[in-house]
mmCIF file with all atom_site columns, C-alpha atoms in Angstrom:
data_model
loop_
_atom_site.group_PDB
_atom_site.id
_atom_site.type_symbol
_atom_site.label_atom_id
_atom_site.label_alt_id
_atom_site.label_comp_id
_atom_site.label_asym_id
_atom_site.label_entity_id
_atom_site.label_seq_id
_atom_site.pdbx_PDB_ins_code
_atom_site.Cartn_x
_atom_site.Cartn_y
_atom_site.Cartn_z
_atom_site.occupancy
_atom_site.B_iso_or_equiv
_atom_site.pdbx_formal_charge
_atom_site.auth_seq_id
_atom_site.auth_comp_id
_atom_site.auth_asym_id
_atom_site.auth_atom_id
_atom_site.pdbx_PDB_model_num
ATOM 1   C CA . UNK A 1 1   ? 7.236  -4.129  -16.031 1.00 78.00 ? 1   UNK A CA 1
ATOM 2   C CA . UNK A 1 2   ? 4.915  -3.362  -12.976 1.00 93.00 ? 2   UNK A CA 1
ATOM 3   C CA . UNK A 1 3   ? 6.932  -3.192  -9.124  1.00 98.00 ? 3   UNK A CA 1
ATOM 4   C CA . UNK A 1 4   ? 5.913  -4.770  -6.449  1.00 99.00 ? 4   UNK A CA 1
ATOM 5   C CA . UNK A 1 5   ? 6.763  -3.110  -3.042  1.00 99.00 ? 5   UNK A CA 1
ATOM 6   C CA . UNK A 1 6   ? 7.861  -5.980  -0.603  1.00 99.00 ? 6   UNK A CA 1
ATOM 7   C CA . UNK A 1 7   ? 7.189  -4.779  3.136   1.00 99.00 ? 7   UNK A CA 1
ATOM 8   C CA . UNK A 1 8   ? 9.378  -5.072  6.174   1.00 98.00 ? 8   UNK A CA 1
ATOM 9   C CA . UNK A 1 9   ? 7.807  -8.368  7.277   1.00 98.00 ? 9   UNK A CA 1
ATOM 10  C CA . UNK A 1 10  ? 9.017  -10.145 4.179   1.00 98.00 ? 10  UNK A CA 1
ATOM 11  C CA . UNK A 1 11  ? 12.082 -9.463  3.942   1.00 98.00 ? 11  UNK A CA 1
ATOM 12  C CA . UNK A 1 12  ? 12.730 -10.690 7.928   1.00 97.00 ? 12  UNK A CA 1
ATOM 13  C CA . UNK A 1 13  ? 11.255 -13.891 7.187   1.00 98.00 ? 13  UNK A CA 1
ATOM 14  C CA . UNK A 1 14  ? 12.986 -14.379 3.918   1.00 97.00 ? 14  UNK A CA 1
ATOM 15  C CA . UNK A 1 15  ? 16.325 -14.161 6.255   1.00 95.00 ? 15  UNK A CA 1
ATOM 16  C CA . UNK A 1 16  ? 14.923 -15.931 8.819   1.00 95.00 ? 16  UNK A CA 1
ATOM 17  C CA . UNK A 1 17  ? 15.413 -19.620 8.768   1.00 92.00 ? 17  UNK A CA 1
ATOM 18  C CA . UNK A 1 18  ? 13.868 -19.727 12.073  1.00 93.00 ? 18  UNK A CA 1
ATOM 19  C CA . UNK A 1 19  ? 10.710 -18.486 10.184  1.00 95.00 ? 19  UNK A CA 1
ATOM 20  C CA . UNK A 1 20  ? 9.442  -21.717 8.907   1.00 97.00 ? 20  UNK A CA 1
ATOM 21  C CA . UNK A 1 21  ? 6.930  -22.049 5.573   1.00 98.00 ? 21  UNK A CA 1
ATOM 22  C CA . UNK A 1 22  ? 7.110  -17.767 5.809   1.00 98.00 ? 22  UNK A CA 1
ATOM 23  C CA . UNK A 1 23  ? 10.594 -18.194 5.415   1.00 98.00 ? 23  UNK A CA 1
ATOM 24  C CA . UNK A 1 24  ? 10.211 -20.265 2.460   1.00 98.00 ? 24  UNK A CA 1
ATOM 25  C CA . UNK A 1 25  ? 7.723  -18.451 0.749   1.00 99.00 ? 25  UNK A CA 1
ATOM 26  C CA . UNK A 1 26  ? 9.070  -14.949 1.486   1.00 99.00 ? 26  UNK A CA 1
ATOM 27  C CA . UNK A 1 27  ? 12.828 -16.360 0.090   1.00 98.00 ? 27  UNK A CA 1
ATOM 28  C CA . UNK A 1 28  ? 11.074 -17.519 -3.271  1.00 99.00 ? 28  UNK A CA 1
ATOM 29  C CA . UNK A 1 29  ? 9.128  -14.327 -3.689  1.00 99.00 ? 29  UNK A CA 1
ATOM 30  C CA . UNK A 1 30  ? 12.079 -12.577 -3.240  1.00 99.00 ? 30  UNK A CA 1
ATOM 31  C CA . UNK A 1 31  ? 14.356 -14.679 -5.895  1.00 98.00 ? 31  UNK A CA 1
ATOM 32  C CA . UNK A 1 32  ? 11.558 -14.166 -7.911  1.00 98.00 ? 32  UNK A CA 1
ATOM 33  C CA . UNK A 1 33  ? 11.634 -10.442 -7.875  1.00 99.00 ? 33  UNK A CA 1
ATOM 34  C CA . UNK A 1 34  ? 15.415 -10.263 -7.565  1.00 97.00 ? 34  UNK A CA 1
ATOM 35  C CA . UNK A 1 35  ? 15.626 -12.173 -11.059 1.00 97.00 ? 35  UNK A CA 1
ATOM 36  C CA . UNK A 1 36  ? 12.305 -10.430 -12.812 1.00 97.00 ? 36  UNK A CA 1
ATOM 37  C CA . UNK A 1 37  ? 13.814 -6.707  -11.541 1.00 97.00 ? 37  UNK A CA 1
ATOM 38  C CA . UNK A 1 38  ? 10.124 -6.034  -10.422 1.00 98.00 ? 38  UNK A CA 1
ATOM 39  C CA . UNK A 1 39  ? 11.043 -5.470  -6.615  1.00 99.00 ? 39  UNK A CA 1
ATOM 40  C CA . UNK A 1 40  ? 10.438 -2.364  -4.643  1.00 99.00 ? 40  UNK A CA 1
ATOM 41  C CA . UNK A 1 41  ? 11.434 -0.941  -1.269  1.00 99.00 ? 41  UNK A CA 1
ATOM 42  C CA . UNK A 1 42  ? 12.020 2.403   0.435   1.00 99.00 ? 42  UNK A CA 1
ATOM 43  C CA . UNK A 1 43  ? 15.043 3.509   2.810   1.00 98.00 ? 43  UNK A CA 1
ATOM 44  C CA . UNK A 1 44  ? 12.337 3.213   5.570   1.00 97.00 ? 44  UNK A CA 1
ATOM 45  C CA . UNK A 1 45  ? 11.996 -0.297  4.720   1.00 98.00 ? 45  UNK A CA 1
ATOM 46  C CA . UNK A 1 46  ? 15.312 -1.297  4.802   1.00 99.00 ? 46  UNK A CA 1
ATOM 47  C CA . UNK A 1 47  ? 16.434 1.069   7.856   1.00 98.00 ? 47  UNK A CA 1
ATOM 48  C CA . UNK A 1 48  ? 13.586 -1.261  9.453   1.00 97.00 ? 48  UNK A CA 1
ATOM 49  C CA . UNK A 1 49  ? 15.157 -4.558  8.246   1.00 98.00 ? 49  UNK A CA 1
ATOM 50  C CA . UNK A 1 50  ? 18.312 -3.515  9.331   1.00 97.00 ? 50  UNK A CA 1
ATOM 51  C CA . UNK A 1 51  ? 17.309 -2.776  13.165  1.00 96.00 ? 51  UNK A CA 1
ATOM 52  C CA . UNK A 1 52  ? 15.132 -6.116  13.034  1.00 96.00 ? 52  UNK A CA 1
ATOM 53  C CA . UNK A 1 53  ? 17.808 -8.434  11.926  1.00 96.00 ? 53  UNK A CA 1
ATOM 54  C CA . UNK A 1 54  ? 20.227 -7.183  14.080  1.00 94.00 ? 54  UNK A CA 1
ATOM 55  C CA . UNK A 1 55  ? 18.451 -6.789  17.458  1.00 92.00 ? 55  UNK A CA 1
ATOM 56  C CA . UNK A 1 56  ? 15.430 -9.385  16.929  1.00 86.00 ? 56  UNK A CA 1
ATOM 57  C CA . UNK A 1 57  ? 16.832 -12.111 14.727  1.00 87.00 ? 57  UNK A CA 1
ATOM 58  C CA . UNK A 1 58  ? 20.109 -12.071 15.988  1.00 83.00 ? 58  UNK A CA 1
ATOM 59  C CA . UNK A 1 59  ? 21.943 -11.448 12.198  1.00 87.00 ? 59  UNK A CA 1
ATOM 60  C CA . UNK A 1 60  ? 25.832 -9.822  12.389  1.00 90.00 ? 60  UNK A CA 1
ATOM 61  C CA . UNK A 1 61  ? 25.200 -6.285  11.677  1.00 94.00 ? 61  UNK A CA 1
ATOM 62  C CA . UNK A 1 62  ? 27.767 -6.950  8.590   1.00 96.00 ? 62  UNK A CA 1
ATOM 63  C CA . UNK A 1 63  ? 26.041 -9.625  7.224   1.00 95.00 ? 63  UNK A CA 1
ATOM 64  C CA . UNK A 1 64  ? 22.962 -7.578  7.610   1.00 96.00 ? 64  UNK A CA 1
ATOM 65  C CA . UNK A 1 65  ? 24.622 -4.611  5.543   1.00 97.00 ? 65  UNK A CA 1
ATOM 66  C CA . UNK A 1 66  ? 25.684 -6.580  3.119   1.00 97.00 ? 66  UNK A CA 1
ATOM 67  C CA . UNK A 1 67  ? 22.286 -7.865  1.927   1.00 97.00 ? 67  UNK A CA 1
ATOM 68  C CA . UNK A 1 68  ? 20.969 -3.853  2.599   1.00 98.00 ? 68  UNK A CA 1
ATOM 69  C CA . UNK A 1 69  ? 23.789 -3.122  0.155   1.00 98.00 ? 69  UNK A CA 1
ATOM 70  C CA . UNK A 1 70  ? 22.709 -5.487  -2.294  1.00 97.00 ? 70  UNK A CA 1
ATOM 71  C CA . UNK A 1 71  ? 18.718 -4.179  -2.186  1.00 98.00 ? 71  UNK A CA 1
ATOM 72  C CA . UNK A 1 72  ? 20.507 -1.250  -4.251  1.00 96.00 ? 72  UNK A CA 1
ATOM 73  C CA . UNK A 1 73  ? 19.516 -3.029  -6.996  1.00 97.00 ? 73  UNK A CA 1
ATOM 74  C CA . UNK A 1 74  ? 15.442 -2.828  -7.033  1.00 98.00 ? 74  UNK A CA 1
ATOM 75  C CA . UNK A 1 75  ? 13.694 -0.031  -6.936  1.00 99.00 ? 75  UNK A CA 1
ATOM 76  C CA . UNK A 1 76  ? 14.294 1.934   -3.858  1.00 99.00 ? 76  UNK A CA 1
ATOM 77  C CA . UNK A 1 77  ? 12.128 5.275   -2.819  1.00 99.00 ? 77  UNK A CA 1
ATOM 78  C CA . UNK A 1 78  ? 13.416 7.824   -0.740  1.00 98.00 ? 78  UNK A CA 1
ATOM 79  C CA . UNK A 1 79  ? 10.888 9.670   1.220   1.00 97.00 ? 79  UNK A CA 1
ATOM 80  C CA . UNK A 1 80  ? 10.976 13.525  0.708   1.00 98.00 ? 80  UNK A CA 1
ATOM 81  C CA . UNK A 1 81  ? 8.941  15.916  2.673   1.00 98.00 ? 81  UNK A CA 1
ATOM 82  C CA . UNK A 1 82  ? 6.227  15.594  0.214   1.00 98.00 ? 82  UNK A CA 1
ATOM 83  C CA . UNK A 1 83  ? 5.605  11.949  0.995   1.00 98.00 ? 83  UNK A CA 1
ATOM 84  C CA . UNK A 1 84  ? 5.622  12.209  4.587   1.00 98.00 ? 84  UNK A CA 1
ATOM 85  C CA . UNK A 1 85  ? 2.846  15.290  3.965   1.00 98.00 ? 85  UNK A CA 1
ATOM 86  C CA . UNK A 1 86  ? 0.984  12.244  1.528   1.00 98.00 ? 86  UNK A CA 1
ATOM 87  C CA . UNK A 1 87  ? 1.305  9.427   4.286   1.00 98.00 ? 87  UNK A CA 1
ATOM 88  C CA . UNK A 1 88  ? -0.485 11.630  6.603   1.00 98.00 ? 88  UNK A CA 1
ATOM 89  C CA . UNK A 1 89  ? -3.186 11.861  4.542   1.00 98.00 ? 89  UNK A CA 1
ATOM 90  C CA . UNK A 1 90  ? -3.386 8.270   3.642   1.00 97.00 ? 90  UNK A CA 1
ATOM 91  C CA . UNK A 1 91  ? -3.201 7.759   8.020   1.00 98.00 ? 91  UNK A CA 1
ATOM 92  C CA . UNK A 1 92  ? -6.324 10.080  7.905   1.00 98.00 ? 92  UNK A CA 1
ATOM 93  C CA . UNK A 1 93  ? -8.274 8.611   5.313   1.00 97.00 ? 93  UNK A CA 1
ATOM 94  C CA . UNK A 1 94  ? -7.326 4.871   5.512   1.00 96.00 ? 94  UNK A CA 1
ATOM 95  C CA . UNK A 1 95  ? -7.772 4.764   9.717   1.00 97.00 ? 95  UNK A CA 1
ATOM 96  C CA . UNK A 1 96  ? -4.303 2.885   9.349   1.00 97.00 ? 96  UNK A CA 1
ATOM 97  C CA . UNK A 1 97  ? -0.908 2.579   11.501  1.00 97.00 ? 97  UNK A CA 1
ATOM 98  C CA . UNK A 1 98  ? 1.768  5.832   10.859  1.00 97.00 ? 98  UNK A CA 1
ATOM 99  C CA . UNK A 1 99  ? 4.369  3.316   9.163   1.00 96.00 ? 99  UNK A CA 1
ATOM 100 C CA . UNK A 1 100 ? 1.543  1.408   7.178   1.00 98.00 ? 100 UNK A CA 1
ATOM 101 C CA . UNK A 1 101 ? 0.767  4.559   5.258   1.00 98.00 ? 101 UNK A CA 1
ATOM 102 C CA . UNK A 1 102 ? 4.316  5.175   4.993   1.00 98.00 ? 102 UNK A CA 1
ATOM 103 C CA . UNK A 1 103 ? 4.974  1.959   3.232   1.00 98.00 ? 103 UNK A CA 1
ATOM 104 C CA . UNK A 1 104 ? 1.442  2.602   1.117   1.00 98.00 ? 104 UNK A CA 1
ATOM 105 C CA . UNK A 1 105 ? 3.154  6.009   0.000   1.00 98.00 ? 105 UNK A CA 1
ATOM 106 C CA . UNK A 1 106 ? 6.306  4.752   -0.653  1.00 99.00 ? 106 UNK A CA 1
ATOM 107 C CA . UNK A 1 107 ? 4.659  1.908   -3.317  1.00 99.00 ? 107 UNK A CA 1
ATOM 108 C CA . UNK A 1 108 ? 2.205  5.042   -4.615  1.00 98.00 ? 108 UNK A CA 1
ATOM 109 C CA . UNK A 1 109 ? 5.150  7.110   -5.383  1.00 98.00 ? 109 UNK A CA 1
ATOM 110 C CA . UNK A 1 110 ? 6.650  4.517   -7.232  1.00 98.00 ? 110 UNK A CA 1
ATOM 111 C CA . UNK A 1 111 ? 3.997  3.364   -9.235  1.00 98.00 ? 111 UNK A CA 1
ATOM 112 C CA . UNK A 1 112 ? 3.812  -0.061  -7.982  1.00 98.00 ? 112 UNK A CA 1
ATOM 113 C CA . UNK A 1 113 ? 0.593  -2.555  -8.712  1.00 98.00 ? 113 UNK A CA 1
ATOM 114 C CA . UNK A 1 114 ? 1.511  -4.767  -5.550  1.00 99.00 ? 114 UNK A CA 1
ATOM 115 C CA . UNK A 1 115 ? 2.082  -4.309  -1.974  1.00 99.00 ? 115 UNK A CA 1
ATOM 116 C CA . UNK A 1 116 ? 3.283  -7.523  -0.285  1.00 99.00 ? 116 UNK A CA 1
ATOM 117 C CA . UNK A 1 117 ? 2.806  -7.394  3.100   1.00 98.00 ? 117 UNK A CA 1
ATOM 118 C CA . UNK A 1 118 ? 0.495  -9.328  6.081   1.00 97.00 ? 118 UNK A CA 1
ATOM 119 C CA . UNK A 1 119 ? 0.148  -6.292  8.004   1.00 95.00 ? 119 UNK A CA 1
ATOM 120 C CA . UNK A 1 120 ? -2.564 -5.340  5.746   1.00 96.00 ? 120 UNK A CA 1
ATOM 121 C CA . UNK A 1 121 ? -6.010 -6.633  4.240   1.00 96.00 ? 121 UNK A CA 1
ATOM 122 C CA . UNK A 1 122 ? -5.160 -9.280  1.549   1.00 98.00 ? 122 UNK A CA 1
ATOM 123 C CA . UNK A 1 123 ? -7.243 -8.187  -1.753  1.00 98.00 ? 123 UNK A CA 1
ATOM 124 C CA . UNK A 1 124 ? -7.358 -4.361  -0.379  1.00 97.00 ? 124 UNK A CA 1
ATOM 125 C CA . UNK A 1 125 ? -7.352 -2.175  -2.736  1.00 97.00 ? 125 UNK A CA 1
ATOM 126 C CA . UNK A 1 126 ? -6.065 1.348   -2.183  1.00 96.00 ? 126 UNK A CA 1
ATOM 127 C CA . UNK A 1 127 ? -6.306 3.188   -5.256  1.00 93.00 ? 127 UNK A CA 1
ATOM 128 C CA . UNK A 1 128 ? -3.998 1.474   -7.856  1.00 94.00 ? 128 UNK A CA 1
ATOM 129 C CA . UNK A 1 129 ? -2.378 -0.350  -5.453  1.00 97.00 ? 129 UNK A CA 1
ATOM 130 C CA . UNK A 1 130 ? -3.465 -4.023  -4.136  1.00 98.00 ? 130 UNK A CA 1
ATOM 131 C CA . UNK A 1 131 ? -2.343 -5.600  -1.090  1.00 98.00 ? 131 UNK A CA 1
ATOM 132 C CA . UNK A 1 132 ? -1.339 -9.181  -0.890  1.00 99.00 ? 132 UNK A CA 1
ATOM 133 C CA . UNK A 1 133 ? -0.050 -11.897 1.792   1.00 99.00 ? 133 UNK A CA 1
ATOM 134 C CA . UNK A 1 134 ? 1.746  -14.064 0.417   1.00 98.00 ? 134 UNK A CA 1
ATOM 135 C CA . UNK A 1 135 ? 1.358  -16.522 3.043   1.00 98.00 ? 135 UNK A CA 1
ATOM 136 C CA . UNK A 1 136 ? -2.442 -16.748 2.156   1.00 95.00 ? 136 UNK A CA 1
#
């Protein structure tokens, strides 16, 4: 089965109710890949999710752990040395934000086919690797 890296963004709306239509959309996409075992995600990612929930969102911090905890599940990449080396190159080459090509090398390493995500291009292909929004 092919992963598909799920981005910061998406997982704050899926745990937003404030959030709207992204809410809903990023909630089902997130069942979806919860019950097909196809998700992906990196400690950066969730260290992110954690700090946004808490200070932006307004979530407990333990309520916030607890569904951290629970990403244990997917797929989770840990960046090593090597990666952040790799993320500099993709910064380089790509002309794109520090954590964007930290999130592309995360979904590289891990041999995912999707990136979902709105920070980037929908359709953009980089390498392997295609971007979609799912709010699109």
């Amino acid at each position: 089965m092919p992963l598909e890296f799920v981005d910061t963004n998406i997982l704050i709306y899926a745990h937003d109710g404030g959030a709207g239509a992204k809410h809903t959309i990023s909630e089902a996409l997130i069942e979806r890949l919860n019950q097909s075992s196809e998700g992906a995600v990196s400690t950066h990612i969730l260290a992110e999710f954690y700090l946004v929930a808490t200070k932006k969102i307004r979530r407990r911090e333990e309520d916030i752990a607890a569904i951290v905890a629970d990403f244990g599940a997917w797929t989770v990449h840990r960046l090593a040395h090597s990666d952040l080396l790799a993320a500099m190159q993709l910064h380089r080459r790509y002309k794109i934000s520090w954590c964007d090509a930290l999130v592309l090398q995360s979904a590289h390493a891990l041999g995912c086919e999707i990136l979902w995500t709105e920070d980037l291009s929908h359709g953009q292909r980089y390498g392997s690797l295609i971007v979609r929004n799912p709010f699109r």
